[in-house]
Tab-separated table of C-alpha atoms in Angstrom:
chain	number	residue	atom	x	y	z
A	381	MET	CA	-4.128	-20.836	-49.514
A	382	LYS	CA	-6.366	-22.016	-46.727
A	383	LYS	CA	-9.319	-20.082	-45.363
A	384	GLU	CA	-8.946	-17.682	-42.462
A	385	VAL	CA	-9.774	-19.283	-39.107
A	386	GLU	CA	-12.169	-17.144	-37.051
A	387	ILE	CA	-13.919	-18.200	-33.836
A	388	ALA	CA	-16.556	-16.012	-32.145
A	389	GLY	CA	-15.112	-12.884	-33.715
A	390	TYR	CA	-11.511	-13.800	-32.855
A	391	THR	CA	-8.826	-14.395	-35.465
A	392	ALA	CA	-6.912	-17.595	-34.654
A	393	LEU	CA	-3.182	-17.102	-35.245
A	394	PRO	CA	-1.201	-20.400	-35.125
A	395	LEU	CA	2.133	-20.202	-33.309
A	396	THR	CA	4.841	-22.859	-33.291
A	397	LEU	CA	6.234	-23.213	-29.784
A	398	PRO	CA	9.927	-24.187	-29.751
A	399	SER	CA	10.994	-27.471	-28.208
A	400	THR	CA	12.632	-27.601	-24.805
A	401	SER	CA	14.806	-30.087	-22.943
A	402	SER	CA	11.780	-31.287	-20.964
A	403	PHE	CA	9.516	-31.402	-24.046
A	404	PRO	CA	11.706	-32.002	-27.150
A	405	VAL	CA	8.766	-31.854	-29.597
A	406	SER	CA	7.526	-28.548	-31.048
A	407	ALA	CA	3.813	-27.836	-30.642
A	408	THR	CA	1.242	-25.565	-32.279
A	409	HIS	CA	-0.388	-22.979	-30.063
A	410	TYR	CA	-3.311	-20.773	-31.156
A	411	LEU	CA	-3.372	-17.117	-30.200
A	412	TYR	CA	-6.779	-15.430	-30.555
A	413	LEU	CA	-7.023	-11.700	-31.203
A	414	ARG	CA	-9.590	-9.045	-32.070
A	415	PRO	CA	-10.040	-5.266	-31.637
A	416	HIS	CA	-10.350	-4.308	-28.007
A	417	GLU	CA	-13.973	-3.600	-27.007
A	418	PRO	CA	-14.187	-3.004	-23.229
A	419	ARG	CA	-17.418	-2.168	-21.469
A	420	ILE	CA	-16.053	1.263	-20.570
A	421	PRO	CA	-13.914	2.525	-23.476
A	422	ASP	CA	-10.949	4.811	-22.865
A	423	PRO	CA	-8.839	6.958	-25.241
A	424	ASP	CA	-6.530	3.969	-25.957
A	425	THR	CA	-9.349	1.610	-26.985
A	426	PRO	CA	-9.404	2.484	-30.746
A	427	ARG	CA	-5.712	1.584	-31.076
A	428	SER	CA	-5.699	-1.601	-28.989
A	429	LEU	CA	-5.929	-5.333	-29.707
A	430	PHE	CA	-7.295	-7.894	-27.265
A	431	LEU	CA	-5.303	-11.165	-27.103
A	432	VAL	CA	-6.578	-14.413	-25.595
A	433	ASN	CA	-4.716	-17.646	-24.822
A	434	THR	CA	-1.261	-16.095	-24.642
A	435	PRO	CA	1.610	-18.596	-24.135
A	436	ILE	CA	2.727	-18.902	-20.525
A	437	ASP	CA	6.223	-17.597	-21.363
A	438	THR	CA	4.887	-14.432	-23.030
A	439	THR	CA	6.744	-11.199	-22.324
A	440	GLU	CA	6.374	-7.714	-23.749
A	441	THR	CA	9.467	-8.418	-25.817
A	442	HIS	CA	7.698	-11.393	-27.461
A	443	ILE	CA	4.640	-9.287	-28.339
A	444	ARG	CA	6.706	-6.428	-29.751
A	445	HIS	CA	8.737	-8.879	-31.822
A	446	LEU	CA	5.609	-10.676	-33.086
A	447	PHE	CA	3.826	-7.594	-34.416
A	448	GLY	CA	6.819	-5.423	-35.249
A	449	THR	CA	9.228	-7.937	-36.816
A	450	GLN	CA	7.566	-11.282	-37.574
A	451	LEU	CA	4.305	-9.814	-38.901
A	452	GLY	CA	5.985	-6.530	-39.842
A	453	ALA	CA	2.811	-4.519	-39.354
A	454	GLY	CA	2.863	-1.934	-36.571
A	455	ARG	CA	4.683	-0.543	-33.588
A	456	VAL	CA	3.595	-1.486	-30.087
A	457	GLU	CA	3.494	1.216	-27.420
A	458	ARG	CA	2.878	-1.037	-24.417
A	459	VAL	CA	1.392	-4.365	-23.359
A	460	GLU	CA	-0.966	-4.755	-20.399
A	461	PHE	CA	-1.080	-8.337	-19.162
A	462	GLU	CA	-3.969	-9.819	-17.197
A	463	ALA	CA	-2.121	-9.947	-13.858
A	464	ALA	CA	-0.739	-6.424	-14.234
A	465	ARG	CA	-4.102	-4.896	-15.173
A	466	THR	CA	-5.648	-5.961	-11.839
A	467	GLY	CA	-2.868	-4.357	-9.796
A	468	LYS	CA	-1.477	-0.872	-9.424
A	469	LYS	CA	1.366	0.569	-11.375
A	470	GLY	CA	4.481	1.382	-9.402
A	471	THR	CA	5.295	4.972	-8.582
A	472	SER	CA	8.427	6.377	-7.040
A	473	ALA	CA	8.294	7.950	-3.614
A	474	HIS	CA	9.363	11.321	-5.021
A	475	ALA	CA	6.364	11.371	-7.349
A	476	LEU	CA	4.025	10.426	-4.503
A	477	VAL	CA	5.370	13.177	-2.269
A	478	GLN	CA	5.572	15.941	-4.822
A	479	GLY	CA	2.204	15.237	-6.444
A	480	THR	CA	1.302	15.679	-10.091
A	481	ASN	CA	1.815	18.818	-12.150
A	482	VAL	CA	-1.102	19.143	-14.533
A	483	ALA	CA	0.636	21.671	-16.725
A	484	LYS	CA	3.501	24.114	-16.513
A	485	GLY	CA	2.535	27.256	-14.662
A	486	LYS	CA	-0.585	25.747	-13.093
A	487	LYS	CA	-1.106	25.026	-9.423
A	488	ARG	CA	0.129	21.630	-8.292
A	489	LYS	CA	-2.545	19.074	-7.509
A	490	ARG	CA	-2.956	18.304	-3.808
A	491	VAL	CA	-2.460	14.636	-2.937
A	492	THR	CA	-4.815	13.489	-0.178
A	493	ALA	CA	-3.883	11.165	2.666
A	494	ASP	CA	-6.147	8.397	1.322
A	495	GLU	CA	-4.431	8.545	-2.078
A	496	LEU	CA	-0.984	8.353	-0.494
A	497	GLU	CA	-2.057	5.479	1.772
A	498	GLY	CA	-3.443	3.584	-1.213
A	499	ARG	CA	-0.201	4.071	-3.130
A	500	LEU	CA	1.859	2.563	-0.331
A	501	GLU	CA	1.096	-0.824	-1.886
A	502	SER	CA	3.015	0.182	-5.011
A	503	VAL	CA	6.265	0.450	-3.022
A	504	SER	CA	7.548	-3.108	-2.785
A	505	LEU	CA	10.719	-4.985	-1.981
A	506	PRO	CA	13.102	-5.980	-4.789
A	507	GLU	CA	11.733	-8.636	-7.135
A	508	THR	CA	12.900	-12.196	-6.590
A	509	TRP	CA	11.961	-13.399	-10.082
A	510	GLU	CA	13.642	-11.997	-13.195
A	511	ARG	CA	10.715	-13.050	-15.345
A	512	SER	CA	7.085	-13.738	-14.528
A	513	LEU	CA	5.014	-16.437	-16.214
A	514	GLN	CA	1.472	-15.965	-17.506
A	515	ARG	CA	-1.464	-18.058	-16.401
A	516	SER	CA	-2.562	-20.674	-18.912
A	517	GLY	CA	-5.191	-19.169	-21.234
A	518	SER	CA	-4.688	-15.635	-19.903
A	519	HIS	CA	-5.368	-12.499	-21.904
A	520	ALA	CA	-3.550	-9.253	-22.643
A	521	VAL	CA	-4.217	-5.858	-24.205
A	522	VAL	CA	-1.731	-4.577	-26.787
A	523	VAL	CA	-1.749	-0.799	-27.215
A	524	PHE	CA	-0.221	0.415	-30.501
A	525	VAL	CA	1.188	3.859	-31.264
A	526	ASP	CA	-1.854	4.717	-33.390
A	527	LYS	CA	-5.002	3.219	-34.877
A	528	ALA	CA	-3.340	2.612	-38.250
A	529	SER	CA	-0.730	0.358	-36.632
A	530	MET	CA	-3.459	-1.607	-34.856
A	531	GLU	CA	-5.449	-2.139	-38.058
A	532	ALA	CA	-2.312	-3.123	-40.004
A	533	SER	CA	-1.343	-5.632	-37.302
A	534	LEU	CA	-4.821	-7.190	-37.269
A	535	LYS	CA	-4.756	-7.448	-41.063
A	536	ALA	CA	-1.297	-9.056	-40.999
A	537	ALA	CA	-2.458	-11.560	-38.353
A	538	LYS	CA	-5.455	-12.530	-40.489
A	539	LYS	CA	-3.182	-12.972	-43.499
A	540	ALA	CA	-0.738	-15.124	-41.498
A	541	SER	CA	-3.583	-17.326	-40.251
A	542	LYS	CA	-4.416	-18.266	-43.863
A	543	LYS	CA	-0.922	-19.546	-44.630
A	544	SER	CA	-0.083	-23.215	-44.363
A	545	GLY	CA	2.774	-22.664	-41.917
A	546	SER	CA	2.596	-21.035	-38.487
A	547	VAL	CA	4.619	-18.258	-36.928
A	548	ALA	CA	7.626	-19.480	-34.923
A	549	TRP	CA	7.106	-18.084	-31.430
A	550	GLY	CA	10.074	-15.984	-30.244
A	551	GLU	CA	12.274	-16.816	-33.236
A	552	GLY	CA	14.880	-14.160	-33.977
A	553	ILE	CA	14.502	-12.076	-30.804
A	554	GLU	CA	17.675	-10.069	-30.425
A	555	GLU	CA	16.850	-8.553	-27.045
A	556	LYS	CA	18.004	-10.590	-24.068
A	557	VAL	CA	15.108	-12.392	-22.356
A	558	PRO	CA	15.710	-14.057	-18.949
A	559	ASP	CA	16.081	-17.809	-19.258
A	560	LEU	CA	13.524	-20.336	-18.072
A	561	GLY	CA	14.115	-23.792	-16.672
A	562	LEU	CA	16.844	-24.474	-14.129
A	563	GLN	CA	18.610	-21.152	-14.717
A	564	ARG	CA	15.440	-19.289	-13.732
A	565	TYR	CA	15.402	-20.957	-10.311
A	566	ILE	CA	19.125	-20.381	-9.818
A	567	GLU	CA	18.606	-16.644	-10.387
A	568	HIS	CA	15.600	-16.732	-8.076
A	569	GLN	CA	17.692	-18.248	-5.294
A	570	ARG	CA	20.223	-15.434	-5.693
A	571	ALA	CA	17.540	-12.741	-5.728
A	572	ILE	CA	16.095	-13.979	-2.414
A	573	TYR	CA	19.047	-12.225	-0.725
A	574	PRO	CA	19.111	-8.759	-2.354
A	575	ARG	CA	21.851	-6.216	-1.859
A	576	ARG	CA	21.699	-3.963	1.179
A	577	SER	CA	21.460	-0.852	-1.003
A	578	ASP	CA	18.397	-2.229	-2.819
A	579	LEU	CA	16.675	-3.025	0.473
A	580	LEU	CA	17.445	0.423	1.860
A	581	ARG	CA	16.072	2.051	-1.266
A	582	SER	CA	12.770	0.203	-0.997
A	583	VAL	CA	12.439	0.808	2.747
A	584	ASN	CA	13.292	4.502	2.380
A	585	GLU	CA	10.684	4.920	-0.343
A	586	PHE	CA	8.044	3.276	1.854
A	587	MET	CA	8.918	5.319	4.953
A	588	THR	CA	8.959	8.559	2.932
A	589	VAL	CA	5.426	7.953	1.728
A	590	PHE	CA	4.373	6.739	5.200
A	591	ALA	CA	5.620	9.994	6.766
A	592	GLU	CA	3.768	11.985	4.129
A	593	VAL	CA	0.558	10.108	5.006
A	594	GLY	CA	0.916	11.200	8.633
A	595	GLU	CA	1.582	14.815	7.679
A	596	ALA	CA	-1.375	14.823	5.304
A	597	ARG	CA	-3.621	13.446	8.068
A	598	LYS	CA	-2.539	16.266	10.400
A	599	ARG	CA	-3.151	18.917	7.736
A	600	GLU	CA	-6.599	17.533	6.989
A	601	ALA	CA	-7.473	17.413	10.713
A	602	ALA	CA	-6.328	21.026	11.174
A	603	ARG	CA	-8.311	22.099	8.138
A	604	ARG	CA	-11.453	20.378	9.429
A	605	ALA	CA	-10.985	21.954	12.872
A	606	ALA	CA	-10.813	25.411	11.280
A	607	GLU	CA	-14.045	24.931	9.350
A	608	PRO	CA	-17.183	26.439	10.950
A	609	ASP	CA	-20.035	24.140	11.970
A	610	ASP	CA	-23.664	24.381	10.855
A	611	ASP	CA	-24.243	27.333	13.197
A	612	GLY	CA	-21.183	29.195	11.925
A	613	PHE	CA	-19.027	28.578	15.045
A	614	ILE	CA	-15.448	27.316	15.131
A	615	THR	CA	-14.406	25.110	18.060
A	616	VAL	CA	-11.300	26.477	19.782
A	617	THR	CA	-9.288	24.097	21.963
A	618	SER	CA	-6.426	24.821	24.362
A	619	GLY	CA	-3.916	22.872	26.405
A	620	PRO	CA	-1.473	20.160	25.380
A	621	ARG	CA	-2.387	18.038	22.364
A	622	LEU	CA	-1.316	14.434	22.454
A	623	THR	CA	-1.186	14.386	18.656
A	624	SER	CA	0.922	17.549	18.317
A	625	ALA	CA	4.425	17.655	16.904
A	626	ALA	CA	5.897	17.815	20.441
A	627	GLY	CA	5.411	14.069	20.670
A	628	GLU	CA	4.026	11.805	23.349
A	629	GLU	CA	6.818	12.431	25.883
A	630	GLU	CA	6.541	16.176	25.530
A	631	ALA	CA	2.760	16.006	25.958
A	632	LYS	CA	3.156	13.960	29.166
A	633	ARG	CA	5.634	16.496	30.508
A	634	LEU	CA	3.205	19.332	29.866
A	635	VAL	CA	0.375	17.464	31.612
A	636	GLU	CA	2.525	16.838	34.711
A	637	LYS	CA	3.573	20.481	34.728
A	638	GLN	CA	-0.053	21.603	34.701
A	639	LYS	CA	-0.885	19.226	37.585
A	640	LYS	CA	1.939	20.607	39.740
A	641	ALA	CA	0.928	24.160	38.963
A	642	SER	CA	-2.648	23.496	40.070
A	643	GLU	CA	-1.706	21.797	43.399
A	644	GLY	CA	-1.333	25.119	45.266
A	645	PHE	CA	-4.897	26.179	44.547
A	646	GLY	CA	-6.569	23.426	46.610
A	647	ASP	CA	-7.174	25.703	49.670
A	648	PHE	CA	-7.801	28.894	47.797
A	649	TYR	CA	-11.174	29.578	49.497
A	650	ARG	CA	-11.627	30.168	53.287
A	651	PHE	CA	-14.339	27.569	53.723
A	652	GLN	CA	-12.045	24.900	52.236
A	653	SER	CA	-9.444	25.552	54.949
A	654	ARG	CA	-12.152	25.536	57.667
A	655	GLU	CA	-13.540	22.204	56.494
A	656	LYS	CA	-10.077	20.656	56.390
A	657	ARG	CA	-9.401	21.744	60.000
A	658	LYS	CA	-12.697	20.206	61.133
A	659	ALA	CA	-11.895	16.933	59.404
A	660	ARG	CA	-8.430	16.875	60.998
A	661	GLN	CA	-9.899	17.463	64.505
A	662	ILE	CA	-12.436	14.663	64.038
A	663	ASP	CA	-9.666	12.261	62.959
A	664	LEU	CA	-7.584	13.163	66.041
A	665	LEU	CA	-10.568	12.589	68.410
A	666	LYS	CA	-11.258	9.213	66.836
A	667	LYS	CA	-7.631	8.203	67.236
A	668	PHE	CA	-7.620	9.367	70.907
A	669	ASP	CA	-10.729	7.316	71.727
A	670	GLU	CA	-9.238	4.253	70.032
A	671	ASP	CA	-5.986	4.539	72.018
A	672	LYS	CA	-7.958	5.050	75.279
A	673	ARG	CA	-9.962	1.894	74.671
A	674	LYS	CA	-6.841	-0.167	73.979
A	675	LEU	CA	-5.224	1.103	77.212
A	676	GLU	CA	-8.251	0.069	79.293
A	677	GLU	CA	-8.208	-3.399	77.764
A	678	MET	CA	-4.528	-3.793	78.655
A	679	LYS	CA	-5.209	-2.793	82.283
A	680	ALA	CA	-8.070	-5.297	82.545
A	681	ARG	CA	-5.844	-8.162	81.317
A	682	LYS	CA	-2.970	-7.249	83.676
A	683	GLY	CA	-1.929	-10.241	85.827
A	684	LYS	CA	-4.359	-12.669	84.183
A	685	ILE	CA	-2.052	-13.867	81.394
A	686	ARG	CA	1.055	-15.769	82.450
A	687	PRO	CA	3.777	-17.245	80.236
A	688	GLU	CA	3.922	-21.066	79.995
């Protein structure tokens, strides 16, 4: 039995990659693993393994089969791949709208507008790829059901690394895994044009959350307006609000109505009427003088201009 291969604290597990039509020769691929030790531990850290240099065709099905069947050590709860760990997990629109119940009988947690707006990114259009590929040399975190399963899996991996042969990658998987190669691109071409019902479902989820963001913004603005300032006063506003539920057209109608109602109050005071009469008399005198001047000019030119 050969000695266990360990590099920088990682156990090197040799995997035999199956041959393909484009590369008809099988190859040996090394998967490196160790207990997960993040900078900021979480409750799942003690029962997790950190994998490095995962094959590009790795799926959660492959990882579950490797540790559960081929090594026969422990049960995997979930797998967090490198690309998925940097993004946000998807959440249905109903969960975003309703919020999160901490426990039965307790008050429901209030979801803020910023949280809803951030979660809009999780609502996406239907996927166009049945299966995603991993980046070469990428890593993943495997979370087991308990710490005992993690330790048993690490021990089984160390034992397998000492054997002369390597583990056949993906051999004996009973669960259907989407095909690679030409078939993968054929399915991708079909998925580019999703069904109308799938599109409507995605759009409806997005618009539901988008409407909730607007309502949450209004509630937060109303709550801030009702809060007293540093001096203990609350600002009270009146008149039409362009951001009210009446809408933009309704707000314009109310503004025009107020303008018409205020037109009759222009001459409410006596001095306003007196000043308007004076201005009208001055305009009439100016117009009379202008007409008189024009008439005198016409009389002076009489008989002096003849047609050709």
